[in-house]
C-alpha positions as MATLAB code, in Angstrom:
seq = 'XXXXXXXXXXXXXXXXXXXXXXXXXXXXXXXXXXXXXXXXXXXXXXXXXXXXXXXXXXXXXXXXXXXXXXXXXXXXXXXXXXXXXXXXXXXXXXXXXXXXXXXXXXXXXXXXXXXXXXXXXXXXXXXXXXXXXXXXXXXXXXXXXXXXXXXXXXXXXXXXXXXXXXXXXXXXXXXXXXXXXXXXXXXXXXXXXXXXXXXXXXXXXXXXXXXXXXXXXXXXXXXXXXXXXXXXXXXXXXXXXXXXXXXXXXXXXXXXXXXXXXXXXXXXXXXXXXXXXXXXXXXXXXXXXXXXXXXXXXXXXXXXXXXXX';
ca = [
     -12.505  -42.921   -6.295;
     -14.653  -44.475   -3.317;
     -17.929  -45.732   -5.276;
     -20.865  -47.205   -3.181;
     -23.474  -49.386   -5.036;
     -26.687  -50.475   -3.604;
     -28.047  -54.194   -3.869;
     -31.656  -54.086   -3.700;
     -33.560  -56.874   -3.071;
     -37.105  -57.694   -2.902;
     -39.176  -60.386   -1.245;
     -39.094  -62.177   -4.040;
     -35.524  -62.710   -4.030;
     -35.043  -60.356   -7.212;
     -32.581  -57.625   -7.434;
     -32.425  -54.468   -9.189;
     -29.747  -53.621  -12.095;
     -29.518  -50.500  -13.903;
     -28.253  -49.704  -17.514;
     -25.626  -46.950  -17.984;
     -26.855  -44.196  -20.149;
     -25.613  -43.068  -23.280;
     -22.876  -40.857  -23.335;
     -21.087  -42.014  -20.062;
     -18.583  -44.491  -19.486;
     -19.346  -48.127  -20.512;
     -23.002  -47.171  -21.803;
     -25.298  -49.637  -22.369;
     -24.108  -52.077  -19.749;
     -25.683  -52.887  -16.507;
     -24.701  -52.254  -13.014;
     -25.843  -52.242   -9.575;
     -26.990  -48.405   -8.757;
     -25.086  -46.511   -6.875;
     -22.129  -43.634   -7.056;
     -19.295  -42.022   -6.028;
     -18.731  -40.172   -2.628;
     -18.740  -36.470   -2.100;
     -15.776  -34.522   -0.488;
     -15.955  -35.685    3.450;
     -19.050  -37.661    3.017;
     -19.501  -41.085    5.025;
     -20.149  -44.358    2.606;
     -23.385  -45.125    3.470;
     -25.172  -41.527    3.972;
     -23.531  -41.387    0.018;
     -25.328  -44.944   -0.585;
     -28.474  -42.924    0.689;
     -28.015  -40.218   -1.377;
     -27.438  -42.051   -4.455;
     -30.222  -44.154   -4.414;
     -32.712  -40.952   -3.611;
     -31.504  -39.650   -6.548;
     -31.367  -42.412   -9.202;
     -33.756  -44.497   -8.228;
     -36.076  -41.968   -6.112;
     -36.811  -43.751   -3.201;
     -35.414  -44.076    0.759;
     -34.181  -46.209    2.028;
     -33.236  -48.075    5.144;
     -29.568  -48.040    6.382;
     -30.699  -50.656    9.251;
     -31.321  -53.003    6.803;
     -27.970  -52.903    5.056;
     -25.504  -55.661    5.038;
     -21.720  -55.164    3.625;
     -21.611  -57.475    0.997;
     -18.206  -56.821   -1.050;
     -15.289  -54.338   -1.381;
     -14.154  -55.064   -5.289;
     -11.100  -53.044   -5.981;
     -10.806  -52.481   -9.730;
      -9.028  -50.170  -12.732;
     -10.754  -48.937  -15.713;
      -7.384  -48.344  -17.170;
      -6.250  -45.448  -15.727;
      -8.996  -44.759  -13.141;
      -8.827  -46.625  -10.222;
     -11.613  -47.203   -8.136;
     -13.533  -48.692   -4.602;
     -16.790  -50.278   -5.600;
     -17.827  -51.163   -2.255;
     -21.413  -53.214   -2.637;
     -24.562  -53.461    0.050;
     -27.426  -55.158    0.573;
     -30.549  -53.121    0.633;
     -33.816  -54.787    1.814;
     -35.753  -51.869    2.999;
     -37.242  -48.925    1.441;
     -40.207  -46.618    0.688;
     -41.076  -45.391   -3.002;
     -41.115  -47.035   -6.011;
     -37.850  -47.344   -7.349;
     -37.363  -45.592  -11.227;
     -35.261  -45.100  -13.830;
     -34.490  -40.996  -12.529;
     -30.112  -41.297  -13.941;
     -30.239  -44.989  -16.247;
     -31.249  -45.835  -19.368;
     -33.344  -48.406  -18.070;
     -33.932  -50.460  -14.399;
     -34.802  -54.017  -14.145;
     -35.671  -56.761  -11.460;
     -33.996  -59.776  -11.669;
     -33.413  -63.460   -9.812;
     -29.399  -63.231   -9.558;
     -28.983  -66.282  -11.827;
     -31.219  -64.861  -14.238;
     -28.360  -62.357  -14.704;
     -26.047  -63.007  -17.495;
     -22.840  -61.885  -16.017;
     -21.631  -60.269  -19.977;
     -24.186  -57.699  -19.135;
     -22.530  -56.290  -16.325;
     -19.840  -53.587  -16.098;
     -17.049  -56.067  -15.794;
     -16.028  -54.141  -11.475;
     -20.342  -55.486  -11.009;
     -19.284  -58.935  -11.990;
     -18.065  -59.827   -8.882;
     -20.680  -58.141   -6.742;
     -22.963  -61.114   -8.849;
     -21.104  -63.674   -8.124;
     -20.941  -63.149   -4.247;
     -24.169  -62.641   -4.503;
     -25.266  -66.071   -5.892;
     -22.186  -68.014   -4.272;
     -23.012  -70.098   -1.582;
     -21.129  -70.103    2.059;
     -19.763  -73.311    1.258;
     -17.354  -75.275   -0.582;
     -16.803  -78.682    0.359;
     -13.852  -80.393   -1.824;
     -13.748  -84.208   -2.235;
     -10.891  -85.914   -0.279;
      -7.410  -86.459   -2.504;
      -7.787  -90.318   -1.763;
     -10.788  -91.206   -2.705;
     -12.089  -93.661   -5.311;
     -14.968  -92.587   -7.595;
     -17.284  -94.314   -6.308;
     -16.339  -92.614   -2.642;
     -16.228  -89.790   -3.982;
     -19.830  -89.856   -5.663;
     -21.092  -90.606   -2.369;
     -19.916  -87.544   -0.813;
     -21.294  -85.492   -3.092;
     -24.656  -87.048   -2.613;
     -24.285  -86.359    0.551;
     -23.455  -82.715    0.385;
     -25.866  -82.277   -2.069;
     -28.854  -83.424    0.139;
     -27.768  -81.887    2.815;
     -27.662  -78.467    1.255;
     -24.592  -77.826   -0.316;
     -24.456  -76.221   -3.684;
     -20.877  -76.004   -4.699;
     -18.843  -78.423   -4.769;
     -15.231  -79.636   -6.000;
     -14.568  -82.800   -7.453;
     -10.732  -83.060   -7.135;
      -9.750  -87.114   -7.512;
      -5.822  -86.619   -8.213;
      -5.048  -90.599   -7.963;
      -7.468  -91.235  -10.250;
      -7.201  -91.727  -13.824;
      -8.296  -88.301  -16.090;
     -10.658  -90.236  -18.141;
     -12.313  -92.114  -14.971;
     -12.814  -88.700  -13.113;
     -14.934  -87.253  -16.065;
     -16.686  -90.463  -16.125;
     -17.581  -89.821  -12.083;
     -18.315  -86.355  -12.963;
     -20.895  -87.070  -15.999;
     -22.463  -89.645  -14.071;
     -23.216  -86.868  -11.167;
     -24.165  -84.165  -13.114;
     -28.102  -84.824  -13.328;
     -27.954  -84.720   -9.730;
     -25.838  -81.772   -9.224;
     -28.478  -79.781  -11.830;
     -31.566  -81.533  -10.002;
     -30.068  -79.491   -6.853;
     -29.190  -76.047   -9.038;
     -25.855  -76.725   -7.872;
     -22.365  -76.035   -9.228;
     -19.638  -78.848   -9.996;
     -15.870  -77.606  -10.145;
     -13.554  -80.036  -12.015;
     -10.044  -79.621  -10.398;
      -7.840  -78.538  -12.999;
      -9.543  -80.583  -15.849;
     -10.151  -77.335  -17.883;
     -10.505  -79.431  -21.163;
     -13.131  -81.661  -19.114;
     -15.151  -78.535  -17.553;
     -15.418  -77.777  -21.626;
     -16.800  -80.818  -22.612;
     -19.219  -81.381  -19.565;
     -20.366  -77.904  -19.484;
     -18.982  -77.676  -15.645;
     -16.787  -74.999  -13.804;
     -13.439  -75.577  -13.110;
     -10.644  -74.623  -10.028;
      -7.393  -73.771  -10.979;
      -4.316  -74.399   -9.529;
      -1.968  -71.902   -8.620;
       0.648  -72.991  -11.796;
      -2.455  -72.657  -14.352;
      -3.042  -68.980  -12.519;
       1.023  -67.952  -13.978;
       0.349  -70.199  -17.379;
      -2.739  -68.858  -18.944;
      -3.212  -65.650  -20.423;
      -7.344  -65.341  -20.507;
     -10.369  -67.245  -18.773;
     -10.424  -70.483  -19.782;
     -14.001  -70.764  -19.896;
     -16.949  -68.301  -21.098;
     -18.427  -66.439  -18.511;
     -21.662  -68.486  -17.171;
     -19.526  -71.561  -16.538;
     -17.941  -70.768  -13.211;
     -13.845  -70.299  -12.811;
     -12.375  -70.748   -9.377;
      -8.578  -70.147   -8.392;
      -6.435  -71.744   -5.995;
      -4.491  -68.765   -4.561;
      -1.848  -68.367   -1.543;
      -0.742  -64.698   -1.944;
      -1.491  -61.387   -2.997;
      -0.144  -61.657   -6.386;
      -1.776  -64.769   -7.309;
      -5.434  -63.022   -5.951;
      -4.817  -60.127   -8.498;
      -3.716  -62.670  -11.196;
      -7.161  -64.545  -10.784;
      -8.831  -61.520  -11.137;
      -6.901  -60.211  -14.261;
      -7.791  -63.728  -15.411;
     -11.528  -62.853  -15.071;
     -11.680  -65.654  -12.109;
     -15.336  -65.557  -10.439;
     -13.846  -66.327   -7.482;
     -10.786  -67.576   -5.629;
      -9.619  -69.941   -2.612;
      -6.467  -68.585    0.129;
      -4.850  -70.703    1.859;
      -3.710  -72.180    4.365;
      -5.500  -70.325    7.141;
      -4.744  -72.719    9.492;
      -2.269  -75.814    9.694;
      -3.367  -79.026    7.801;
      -3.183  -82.590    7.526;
      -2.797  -82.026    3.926;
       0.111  -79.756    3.947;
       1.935  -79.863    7.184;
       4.729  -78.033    6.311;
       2.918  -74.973    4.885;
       2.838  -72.378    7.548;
      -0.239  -70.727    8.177;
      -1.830  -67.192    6.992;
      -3.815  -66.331    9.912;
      -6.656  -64.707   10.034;
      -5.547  -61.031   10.058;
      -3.417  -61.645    7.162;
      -6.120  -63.209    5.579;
      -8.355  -60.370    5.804;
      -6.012  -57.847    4.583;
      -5.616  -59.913    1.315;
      -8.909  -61.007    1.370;
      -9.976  -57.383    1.091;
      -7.665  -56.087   -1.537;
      -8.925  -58.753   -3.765;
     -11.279  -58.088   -6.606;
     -13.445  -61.253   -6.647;
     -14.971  -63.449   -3.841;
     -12.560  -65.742   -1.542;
     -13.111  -68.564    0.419;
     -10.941  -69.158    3.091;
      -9.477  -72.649    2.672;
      -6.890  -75.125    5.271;
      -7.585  -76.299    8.309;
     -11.202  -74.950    8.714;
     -14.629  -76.123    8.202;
     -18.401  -75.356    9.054;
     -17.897  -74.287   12.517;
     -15.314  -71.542   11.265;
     -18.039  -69.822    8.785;
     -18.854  -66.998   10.790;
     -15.135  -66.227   11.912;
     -14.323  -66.132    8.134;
     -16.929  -64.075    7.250;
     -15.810  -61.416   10.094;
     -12.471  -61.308    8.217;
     -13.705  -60.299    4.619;
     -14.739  -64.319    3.473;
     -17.253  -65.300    1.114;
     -17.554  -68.294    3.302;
     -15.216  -71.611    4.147;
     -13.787  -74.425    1.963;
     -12.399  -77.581    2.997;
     -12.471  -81.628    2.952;
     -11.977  -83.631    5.506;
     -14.720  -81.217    7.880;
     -17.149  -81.116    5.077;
     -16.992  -85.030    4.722;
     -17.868  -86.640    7.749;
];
């Protein structure tokens, strides 16, 4: 079932969710309106459509921007929930099919609101282009400078990964940024520390060998969960998971991990699509590479030695 959902936003930078009404599937949750396609009808007249009759008003297919394709299973019923961004229309949007509409700024939204195939419609919504990761060997105190840096020059997620460094050290670093990081509304991601994200209320970026250990999210939803991924089955593992969003790699060769060979960016893509949460695409790339990666399906680029110079 091909499902099209409409993003609305206004100039405000609000967006508009809708509750399911009683008697249908998943009632009482929010979503982003929208439905499924006719027999032979193209996505976006059906976007059209949907949003004349749920919400009442028309809108503007030249202002539409693909934002994500999420995959997903309601147990048996599989489904396409492919999401775009609406900025232009004329009428006053109402509640015409939901229980209820409302405006709001995307990190107003509590994410346990939303039909769990929305959830990662949010979080590509609110998650930036980049995600700079600090370099393997660096001290603390190196480390803490780079994310200053980042952070004042516009960064808003970033990963503090410090594997020579001693466990209890790293948290220290981490605490002693956090102020900072919330001064900026950005986003720290512990590298693996998931009992340290706990404690300092931070996200936290898997590796690939928590992915296959754990059997559910390791953290409540509103502190983010990031996955380090390399294939297709690890992607659907962070989404079973309930991952907000995931890394691939390597796209290209690295300095890192010589020896890994490289996805490419047509393989990337194809993965990339087929996945049911955000990726960045992650080895070898930086800044420079953001609008190639978003061409092939990215939420934007991660990296460290190109985000740290």
């Amino acid at each position: 079932m091909h499902v099209m959902a409409g993003v609305l936003v206004d100039g405000a930078g609000r967006i508009l969710i809708a509750q399911r009404p009683p008697g249908k599937h998943l009632a009482g949750m929010w979503e982003f309106p929208g439905g499924k396609l006719e027999p032979g009808e193209a996505p976006l007249a059906a976007l059209e459509r949907e949003l004349d009759e749920e919400l009442g008003i028309a809108v503007d297919p030249l202002s539409f921007v693909d934002l994500i394709r999420v995959p997903w299973n309601y147990g048996e019923r599989a489904m396409l929930l492919e999401a775009v961004v609406v900025r232009a229309w004329s009428g006053e949007p109402r509640a015409l099919d939901a229980a209820a509409i409302a405006w709001r700024l995307p990190h107003d939204i509590d994410p346990a609101m939303l039909a769990p195939a929305d959830r990662p419609i949010l979080a590509a919504l609110w998650l930036p282009e980049h995600y700079p990761i600090t370099p393997a060997d660096a001290s603390v105190a190196t480390a803490s400078t780079l994310v200053r840096a980042a952070l004042a020059r516009g960064e808003r997620l970033v990963q503090w990964r410090l594997p020579g460094v001693a466990q209890d050290d790293a948290r220290a670093g981490a605490a002693a940024l956090l102020p900072e990081v919330a001064r900026f509304g950005a986003q720290l991601m512990l590298s693996r520390d998931i009992d340290g994200a706990r404690q300092l209320g931070t996200g936290v970026q898997l590796s690939s060998v928590q992915l296959r250990e754990l059997t559910e999210r390791p953290l409540p939803l509103g502190q983010l969960v990031g996955a380090s991924c390399h294939d297709p089955d690890e992607l659907a593992l962070a989404s079973t998971l309930g991952c907000d969003f995931a890394t691939l790699s390597p796209v290209d060769a690295t300095q890192s991990h010589p020896d890994a060979p490289p996805l490419g960016w047509p393989r990337f893509a194809k993965w990339a699509e087929n996945a049911s949460l955000p990726v960045y695409a992650l080895g070898g790339l930086g800044p420079a590479d953001l609008a190639v990666a978003k061409m092939h399906a990215a939420q934007g680029v991660a990296g460290i030695s190109a985000f740290c110079a």
